Short mmCIF file of C-alpha atoms in Angstrom, two decimals:
data_model
loop_
_atom_site.label_atom_id
_atom_site.label_comp_id
_atom_site.label_asym_id
_atom_site.label_seq_id
_atom_site.Cartn_x
_atom_site.Cartn_y
_atom_site.Cartn_z
CA UNK A 1078 14.42 -7.75 20.86
CA UNK A 1079 15.06 -7.62 16.99
CA UNK A 1080 12.55 -8.56 14.63
CA UNK A 1081 13.60 -9.94 11.31
CA UNK A 1082 11.06 -10.54 8.54
CA UNK A 1083 12.04 -12.17 5.60
CA UNK A 1084 10.49 -14.09 2.32
CA UNK A 1085 13.27 -16.79 1.88
CA UNK A 1086 12.47 -20.39 1.27
CA UNK A 1087 13.22 -22.28 4.60
CA UNK A 1088 16.38 -24.10 3.33
CA UNK A 1089 17.91 -21.07 1.91
CA UNK A 1090 17.53 -19.14 4.93
CA UNK A 1091 19.07 -22.01 7.10
CA UNK A 1092 21.90 -22.24 4.81
CA UNK A 1093 22.84 -18.65 4.85
CA UNK A 1094 22.20 -17.97 8.43
CA UNK A 1095 23.40 -21.47 10.31
CA UNK A 1096 24.33 -19.67 13.39
CA UNK A 1097 21.43 -18.64 15.64
CA UNK A 1098 19.95 -15.56 16.41
CA UNK A 1099 20.10 -14.04 19.71
CA UNK A 1100 17.33 -12.13 20.96
CA UNK A 1101 15.67 -12.14 17.41
CA UNK A 1102 11.93 -13.07 16.29
CA UNK A 1103 12.15 -14.23 12.97
CA UNK A 1104 9.21 -13.81 10.65
CA UNK A 1105 8.86 -16.20 7.76
CA UNK A 1106 6.29 -17.30 5.05
CA UNK A 1107 4.58 -20.55 6.27
CA UNK A 1108 1.93 -20.03 3.25
CA UNK A 1109 -0.77 -19.25 5.87
CA UNK A 1110 -0.81 -15.31 5.94
CA UNK A 1111 -4.04 -13.79 5.43
CA UNK A 1112 -4.32 -10.01 3.75
CA UNK A 1113 -5.41 -7.04 5.69
CA UNK A 1114 -9.17 -6.68 4.81
CA UNK A 1115 -9.18 -2.86 5.49
CA UNK A 1116 -11.50 -2.99 8.57
CA UNK A 1117 -9.36 -0.78 11.01
CA UNK A 1118 -10.77 -3.35 13.62
CA UNK A 1119 -6.84 -3.15 14.91
CA UNK A 1120 -7.62 0.49 15.84
CA UNK A 1121 -11.29 0.56 16.69
CA UNK A 1122 -12.36 -3.02 17.67
CA UNK A 1123 -9.37 -5.20 19.34
CA UNK A 1124 -7.19 -1.66 19.63
CA UNK A 1125 -3.33 -3.10 19.40
CA UNK A 1126 -4.21 -6.46 17.59
CA UNK A 1127 -5.72 -7.55 14.05
CA UNK A 1128 -8.79 -9.17 14.03
CA UNK A 1129 -7.46 -12.18 12.15
CA UNK A 1130 -6.11 -14.41 14.64
CA UNK A 1131 -3.46 -16.37 12.24
CA UNK A 1132 0.20 -16.32 13.12
CA UNK A 1133 0.36 -12.92 11.93
CA UNK A 1134 -2.17 -11.21 14.04
CA UNK A 1135 0.28 -9.47 16.61
CA UNK A 1136 2.71 -8.05 14.46
CA UNK A 1137 2.08 -4.34 16.00
CA UNK A 1138 2.92 -5.86 19.38
CA UNK A 1139 6.07 -7.51 18.02
CA UNK A 1140 7.19 -4.06 16.69
CA UNK A 1141 6.53 -2.32 20.00
CA UNK A 1142 9.08 -4.45 21.80
CA UNK A 1143 12.02 -4.11 18.96
CA UNK A 1144 14.86 -1.97 19.00
CA UNK A 1145 15.81 -2.89 15.53
CA UNK A 1146 13.68 -4.38 12.47
CA UNK A 1147 15.84 -6.15 9.84
CA UNK A 1148 14.00 -7.08 6.46
CA UNK A 1149 15.35 -9.23 3.45
CA UNK A 1150 12.98 -9.10 0.80
CA UNK A 1151 12.78 -9.58 -2.92
CA UNK A 1152 12.55 -5.99 -4.30
CA UNK A 1153 9.44 -5.85 -6.35
CA UNK A 1154 8.89 -2.69 -8.49
CA UNK A 1155 10.88 -0.82 -5.95
CA UNK A 1156 8.81 -2.25 -2.90
CA UNK A 1157 9.00 -5.14 -0.97
CA UNK A 1158 7.61 -8.48 -2.22
CA UNK A 1159 4.00 -9.45 -1.46
CA UNK A 1160 4.60 -11.76 1.75
CA UNK A 1161 6.73 -9.14 3.25
CA UNK A 1162 4.44 -6.29 2.55
CA UNK A 1163 1.54 -8.60 3.75
CA UNK A 1164 3.30 -8.74 7.11
CA UNK A 1165 3.86 -4.73 7.30
CA UNK A 1166 0.11 -4.35 6.16
CA UNK A 1167 -0.95 -6.45 9.13
CA UNK A 1168 1.20 -4.36 11.42
CA UNK A 1169 -0.26 -1.14 11.34
CA UNK A 1170 -1.85 -1.51 15.00
CA UNK A 1171 1.75 -0.28 15.96
CA UNK A 1172 0.62 2.90 15.22
CA UNK A 1173 -2.58 5.09 16.45
CA UNK A 1174 -5.26 6.36 14.41
CA UNK A 1175 -5.01 9.86 15.37
CA UNK A 1176 -2.98 12.30 12.97
CA UNK A 1177 0.21 14.40 13.82
CA UNK A 1178 1.95 16.85 11.94
CA UNK A 1179 5.62 15.69 11.48
CA UNK A 1180 7.77 17.44 8.69
CA UNK A 1181 5.09 19.50 7.93
CA UNK A 1182 3.01 16.49 6.77
CA UNK A 1183 0.41 14.34 8.40
CA UNK A 1184 1.20 11.18 9.64
CA UNK A 1185 -0.05 8.61 12.25
CA UNK A 1186 0.71 9.14 16.23
CA UNK A 1187 2.58 6.71 17.82
CA UNK A 1188 1.05 3.98 20.08
CA UNK A 1189 4.09 2.85 21.92
CA UNK A 1190 7.47 4.62 22.83
CA UNK A 1191 10.01 2.51 21.04
CA UNK A 1192 11.92 3.81 18.19
CA UNK A 1193 13.59 1.09 16.25
CA UNK A 1194 16.28 1.01 13.59
CA UNK A 1195 15.16 -0.06 10.18
CA UNK A 1196 17.50 -2.04 8.06
CA UNK A 1197 16.31 -3.52 4.60
CA UNK A 1198 18.01 -5.58 2.22
CA UNK A 1199 16.49 -5.99 -1.15
CA UNK A 1200 17.65 -8.54 -3.30
CA UNK A 1201 17.06 -9.20 -6.89
CA UNK A 1202 18.70 -9.97 -10.02
CA UNK A 1203 17.05 -7.57 -12.35
CA UNK A 1204 16.60 -4.32 -9.92
CA UNK A 1205 16.78 -1.10 -12.10
CA UNK A 1206 17.89 2.00 -11.14
CA UNK A 1207 14.66 3.17 -11.42
CA UNK A 1208 13.29 0.61 -8.56
CA UNK A 1209 16.32 1.41 -6.46
CA UNK A 1210 15.74 4.84 -6.35
CA UNK A 1211 11.79 4.08 -5.40
CA UNK A 1212 13.12 1.68 -2.90
CA UNK A 1213 15.25 4.35 -1.25
CA UNK A 1214 12.65 6.75 -1.08
CA UNK A 1215 10.01 4.13 0.20
CA UNK A 1216 12.33 3.17 3.09
CA UNK A 1217 12.74 6.83 3.91
CA UNK A 1218 9.02 7.24 3.89
CA UNK A 1219 8.48 4.39 5.96
CA UNK A 1220 10.84 5.44 8.34
CA UNK A 1221 9.07 8.52 8.89
CA UNK A 1222 5.73 7.14 9.06
CA UNK A 1223 6.77 4.29 11.89
CA UNK A 1224 8.78 7.26 13.54
CA UNK A 1225 12.07 5.13 13.28
CA UNK A 1226 15.51 5.87 15.27
CA UNK A 1227 17.30 5.09 11.66
CA UNK A 1228 16.92 3.71 8.53
CA UNK A 1229 19.39 1.85 5.84
CA UNK A 1230 18.65 -0.08 2.65
CA UNK A 1231 21.07 -2.34 0.52
CA UNK A 1232 20.58 -3.88 -2.58
CA UNK A 1233 21.99 -7.46 -3.61
CA UNK A 1234 21.44 -9.31 -6.54
CA UNK A 1235 21.71 -12.83 -5.12
CA UNK A 1236 20.92 -13.75 -1.53
CA UNK A 1237 23.97 -15.85 -1.50
CA UNK A 1238 25.84 -12.89 -1.33
CA UNK A 1239 24.54 -12.62 2.48
CA UNK A 1240 26.03 -16.03 3.23
CA UNK A 1241 27.65 -15.88 6.92
CA UNK A 1242 26.93 -12.14 7.12
CA UNK A 1243 26.43 -10.88 10.37
CA UNK A 1244 23.03 -8.96 10.43
CA UNK B 1456 -12.30 1.33 -26.42
CA UNK B 1457 -12.31 -1.66 -24.09
CA UNK B 1458 -11.57 -0.46 -20.52
CA UNK B 1459 -10.73 -2.41 -17.64
CA UNK B 1460 -11.76 -1.08 -14.16
CA UNK B 1461 -9.60 -3.03 -11.50
CA UNK B 1462 -10.78 -2.20 -7.79
CA UNK B 1463 -7.88 -2.90 -5.77
CA UNK B 1464 -9.46 -2.49 -2.49
CA UNK B 1465 -9.56 -5.39 -0.15
CA UNK B 1466 -13.16 -4.17 0.95
CA UNK B 1467 -16.19 -6.15 -0.70
CA UNK B 1468 -18.64 -2.87 -0.27
CA UNK B 1469 -18.33 0.86 0.72
CA UNK B 1470 -14.62 1.27 -0.77
CA UNK B 1471 -13.23 4.59 -1.43
CA UNK B 1472 -11.67 3.20 -4.42
CA UNK B 1473 -15.06 1.79 -5.46
CA UNK B 1474 -16.63 5.31 -5.38
CA UNK B 1475 -13.78 6.81 -7.32
CA UNK B 1476 -14.23 4.56 -10.16
CA UNK B 1477 -18.04 5.20 -10.23
CA UNK B 1478 -17.36 8.76 -10.56
CA UNK B 1479 -14.90 8.21 -13.19
CA UNK B 1480 -17.16 5.77 -15.09
CA UNK B 1481 -19.63 8.52 -15.19
CA UNK B 1482 -17.16 10.61 -16.96
CA UNK B 1483 -16.04 7.99 -19.44
CA UNK B 1484 -19.14 6.31 -19.94
CA UNK B 1485 -20.43 8.20 -22.94
CA UNK B 1486 -19.60 7.08 -26.52
CA UNK B 1487 -18.33 3.83 -27.45
CA UNK B 1488 -16.37 2.73 -24.61
CA UNK B 1489 -17.17 -0.62 -23.09
CA UNK B 1490 -15.95 -0.67 -19.60
CA UNK B 1491 -15.81 -4.17 -17.62
CA UNK B 1492 -15.07 -4.15 -13.70
CA UNK B 1493 -12.86 -6.27 -11.71
CA UNK B 1494 -12.23 -6.69 -8.07
CA UNK B 1495 -8.68 -7.74 -7.16
CA UNK B 1496 -9.67 -8.64 -3.61
CA UNK B 1497 -8.17 -11.95 -3.81
CA UNK B 1498 -4.74 -13.30 -3.18
CA UNK B 1499 -4.73 -15.33 -6.87
CA UNK B 1500 -6.36 -14.10 -10.20
CA UNK B 1501 -8.13 -16.72 -12.36
CA UNK B 1502 -7.06 -17.51 -16.00
CA UNK B 1503 -10.13 -16.17 -17.31
CA UNK B 1504 -9.42 -13.14 -15.59
CA UNK B 1505 -6.30 -12.80 -17.19
CA UNK B 1506 -7.43 -13.84 -20.60
CA UNK B 1507 -10.10 -11.10 -20.30
CA UNK B 1508 -7.59 -8.40 -19.29
CA UNK B 1509 -5.41 -8.80 -22.19
CA UNK B 1510 -8.37 -8.08 -24.75
CA UNK B 1511 -8.39 -4.56 -23.38
CA UNK B 1512 -6.88 -1.51 -24.34
CA UNK B 1513 -6.87 0.44 -21.24
CA UNK B 1514 -6.26 -0.88 -17.44
CA UNK B 1515 -7.52 1.67 -14.67
CA UNK B 1516 -6.51 0.64 -11.27
CA UNK B 1517 -7.86 2.13 -8.26
CA UNK B 1518 -6.44 1.41 -4.73
CA UNK B 1519 -5.88 2.62 -1.05
CA UNK B 1520 -2.47 3.50 -0.11
CA UNK B 1521 -1.07 0.87 2.50
CA UNK B 1522 2.24 1.70 4.61
CA UNK B 1523 3.19 3.88 1.66
CA UNK B 1524 2.62 1.28 -1.17
CA UNK B 1525 0.54 -1.17 -2.82
CA UNK B 1526 -1.74 -3.23 -0.65
CA UNK B 1527 -0.27 -6.89 -0.67
CA UNK B 1528 -3.29 -8.76 -2.10
CA UNK B 1529 -2.95 -6.36 -4.77
CA UNK B 1530 0.73 -6.70 -5.27
CA UNK B 1531 0.39 -10.21 -5.31
CA UNK B 1532 -2.07 -10.17 -8.46
CA UNK B 1533 0.11 -7.33 -10.02
CA UNK B 1534 3.18 -10.12 -10.07
CA UNK B 1535 0.95 -12.61 -11.42
CA UNK B 1536 0.05 -10.45 -14.32
CA UNK B 1537 3.53 -9.19 -14.75
CA UNK B 1538 4.50 -12.86 -15.60
CA UNK B 1539 1.69 -13.11 -18.12
CA UNK B 1540 2.08 -10.08 -19.76
CA UNK B 1541 5.76 -9.61 -20.29
CA UNK B 1542 5.45 -12.64 -22.62
CA UNK B 1543 2.93 -10.80 -24.76
CA UNK B 1544 4.99 -7.33 -25.62
CA UNK B 1545 1.64 -5.39 -25.43
CA UNK B 1546 3.09 -2.15 -25.44
CA UNK B 1547 -0.41 -0.75 -26.77
CA UNK B 1548 -2.19 -1.36 -23.50
CA UNK B 1549 -2.44 1.76 -21.29
CA UNK B 1550 -2.22 1.84 -17.44
CA UNK B 1551 -3.72 4.51 -15.32
CA UNK B 1552 -3.54 4.32 -11.67
CA UNK B 1553 -5.74 6.16 -8.93
CA UNK B 1554 -4.52 6.01 -5.51
CA UNK B 1555 -6.22 7.48 -2.34
CA UNK B 1556 -4.94 7.73 1.42
CA UNK B 1557 -6.37 8.88 4.40
CA UNK B 1558 -3.30 11.32 4.76
CA UNK B 1559 -4.05 14.79 3.69
CA UNK B 1560 -1.38 15.68 1.50
CA UNK B 1561 -1.85 13.71 -2.18
CA UNK B 1562 2.00 13.64 -2.53
CA UNK B 1563 2.49 10.63 -0.02
CA UNK B 1564 0.95 8.66 -2.52
CA UNK B 1565 3.65 9.22 -5.03
CA UNK B 1566 5.89 6.16 -4.33
CA UNK B 1567 2.74 3.75 -5.09
CA UNK B 1568 2.40 5.59 -8.45
CA UNK B 1569 6.18 4.84 -9.25
CA UNK B 1570 5.83 1.19 -8.08
CA UNK B 1571 2.73 1.12 -10.94
CA UNK B 1572 4.74 2.57 -13.05
CA UNK B 1573 7.83 0.53 -12.55
CA UNK B 1574 5.22 -2.40 -12.98
CA UNK B 1575 4.36 -1.28 -16.41
CA UNK B 1576 8.14 -1.29 -17.43
CA UNK B 1577 8.46 -4.79 -16.17
CA UNK B 1578 5.49 -6.10 -17.89
CA UNK B 1579 5.84 -4.22 -21.17
CA UNK B 1580 2.81 -1.98 -21.08
CA UNK B 1581 2.54 1.69 -21.37
CA UNK B 1582 2.20 4.23 -18.28
CA UNK B 1583 -0.41 6.54 -18.99
CA UNK B 1584 -0.84 8.52 -15.98
CA UNK B 1585 -1.33 8.61 -12.01
CA UNK B 1586 -4.14 10.38 -9.89
CA UNK B 1587 -2.98 10.62 -6.22
CA UNK B 1588 -5.93 11.60 -4.04
CA UNK B 1589 -5.32 12.91 -0.31
CA UNK B 1590 -7.72 13.02 2.37
CA UNK B 1591 -9.16 9.79 1.10
CA UNK B 1592 -10.80 9.31 4.54
CA UNK B 1593 -13.76 11.98 3.50
CA UNK B 1594 -14.43 10.68 -0.19
CA UNK B 1595 -17.45 8.54 0.68
CA UNK B 1596 -18.90 11.59 2.18
CA UNK B 1597 -18.80 13.71 -0.74
CA UNK B 1598 -21.45 11.59 -2.33
CA UNK B 1599 -24.01 13.92 -1.72
CA UNK B 1600 -22.02 17.20 -2.64
CA UNK B 1601 -22.93 18.94 -5.95
CA UNK B 1602 -20.09 17.90 -8.47
CA UNK B 1603 -17.28 20.61 -8.98
CA UNK B 1604 -18.29 22.38 -5.82
CA UNK B 1605 -17.15 22.82 -1.91
CA UNK B 1606 -14.90 19.97 -0.63
CA UNK B 1607 -14.97 17.98 -3.70
CA UNK B 1608 -13.94 20.73 -6.22
CA UNK B 1609 -10.22 19.83 -6.25
CA UNK B 1610 -11.27 15.93 -6.70
CA UNK B 1611 -13.49 16.50 -9.35
CA UNK B 1612 -10.95 18.99 -11.37
CA UNK B 1613 -8.50 15.99 -10.85
CA UNK B 1614 -10.75 13.24 -12.08
CA UNK B 1615 -12.13 15.05 -15.19
CA UNK B 1616 -8.43 15.89 -16.31
CA UNK B 1617 -7.64 12.14 -15.88
CA UNK B 1618 -10.90 11.03 -17.73
CA UNK B 1619 -9.71 13.21 -20.45
CA UNK B 1620 -6.40 11.81 -20.82
CA UNK B 1621 -8.05 8.33 -20.91
CA UNK B 1622 -10.39 9.14 -23.37
CA UNK B 1623 -7.69 10.46 -25.84
CA UNK B 1624 -5.14 7.49 -24.76
CA UNK B 1625 -2.21 10.05 -23.77
CA UNK B 1626 0.33 9.78 -21.19
CA UNK B 1627 0.62 12.69 -18.94
CA UNK B 1628 2.42 13.65 -15.72
CA UNK B 1629 0.90 12.53 -12.66
CA UNK B 1630 -1.83 14.65 -10.85
CA UNK B 1631 -1.94 15.33 -7.25
CA UNK B 1632 -5.19 16.49 -5.43
CA UNK B 1633 -5.30 17.57 -1.87
CA UNK B 1634 -8.72 17.89 -0.41
CA UNK B 1635 -10.76 21.51 -0.86
CA UNK B 1636 -11.18 21.45 2.81
CA UNK B 1637 -8.66 22.85 5.77
CA UNK B 1638 -6.21 20.26 7.12
CA UNK B 1639 -6.86 21.05 10.59
CA UNK B 1640 -10.61 20.27 10.30
CA UNK B 1641 -9.87 17.17 8.44
CA UNK B 1642 -7.62 16.10 11.31
CA UNK B 1643 -10.22 16.66 13.66
CA UNK B 1644 -13.24 15.20 11.74
CA UNK B 1645 -11.20 12.16 11.53
CA UNK B 1646 -10.27 11.69 15.18
CA UNK B 1647 -14.06 12.36 15.80
CA UNK B 1648 -14.77 9.44 13.51
CA UNK B 1649 -12.30 7.17 15.35
CA UNK B 1650 -13.86 8.00 18.86
CA UNK B 1651 -17.09 7.36 17.42
CA UNK B 1652 -16.21 4.02 16.05
CA UNK B 1653 -14.50 2.68 19.07
CA UNK B 1654 -17.65 3.61 20.76
CA UNK B 1655 -20.11 1.79 18.36
CA UNK B 1656 -17.92 -1.40 19.01
CA UNK B 1657 -18.77 -1.18 22.74
CA UNK B 1658 -15.41 0.15 23.79
CA UNK B 1659 -14.13 3.27 25.42
CA UNK B 1660 -12.70 6.43 23.85
CA UNK B 1661 -9.54 5.45 26.01
CA UNK B 1662 -9.33 1.90 24.50
CA UNK B 1663 -8.03 3.59 21.16
CA UNK B 1664 -4.64 3.90 23.16
CA UNK B 1665 -4.51 0.45 24.54
CA UNK B 1666 -1.10 -1.10 24.51
CA UNK B 1667 -0.34 -4.91 24.18
#
């Protein structure tokens, strides 16, 4: 399965990608997402699932069933937009609370066996060079922490550049 | 000087960010500084909060590292603040940020500090300094340890350096502090803590490994 997380308005998304996505779960912003409350309940109370049971409470499980994760996000200060970051914050049950040493640094142990390809598209009219550098380092860091198979990051000024593109 | 302490933890009590700000307050409190405290554990800031922040000389953010970056609720708030500040041209307002994470290595907080600095540039504010704190999982247990000693030695040294720069209102390179405690012991203590927590919730140790 592929997972596509994006922060585009529904009408823009439909216009850009009118073709249907096969075997792809699409996570979009319907305005109902709750933020992570830092309780670690997804590790010690209901392991593997967020204790907040809104539509985004099973992000960890969705990530575990993926071979590819695609993100389309506005670039905010070299990171994701608030909605996309919210989805990722709510997905930490994908990893295990225990630590392992990877690349001589402390990271979280894996809960699941799958390794996905991580593909990120950042859009924005005014992304500075500095922000691009931060974003590239961020995707690399995410890829190490989530123990991804591979990662890539691309920048576009306007989402219209993605029209008709095969993701 | 008017200083705003902004706690970016989503927790209402017992947060490491709150503890760090308490310790910083003790170092800044003497003299003519007026410190006002805010909790950004909400999705949107009130106009009143924003109006008060614009009157400050210094903004001090403290928050936990979430997935290598800024927690989403805090990110929403600073996006809102950017819209407000960039129209004001307030390059006299200094921003300092303190980020803590559960990882032992403080440098894993570096990107969150970079994002805060990028936010300053976009908002027209002046970046002061960042303090990256590793081993955030043990911070609350340092409360009863004497200042400057044992496992809190590096923490106090870093915080004191940052406090000095805030008081002088200067911009300096970011500070990175690992715990004054062996990494292997920190790792073992953390794992023991998770086993304790899962059992306290009526589950078994093996439930920590549940797969959906």
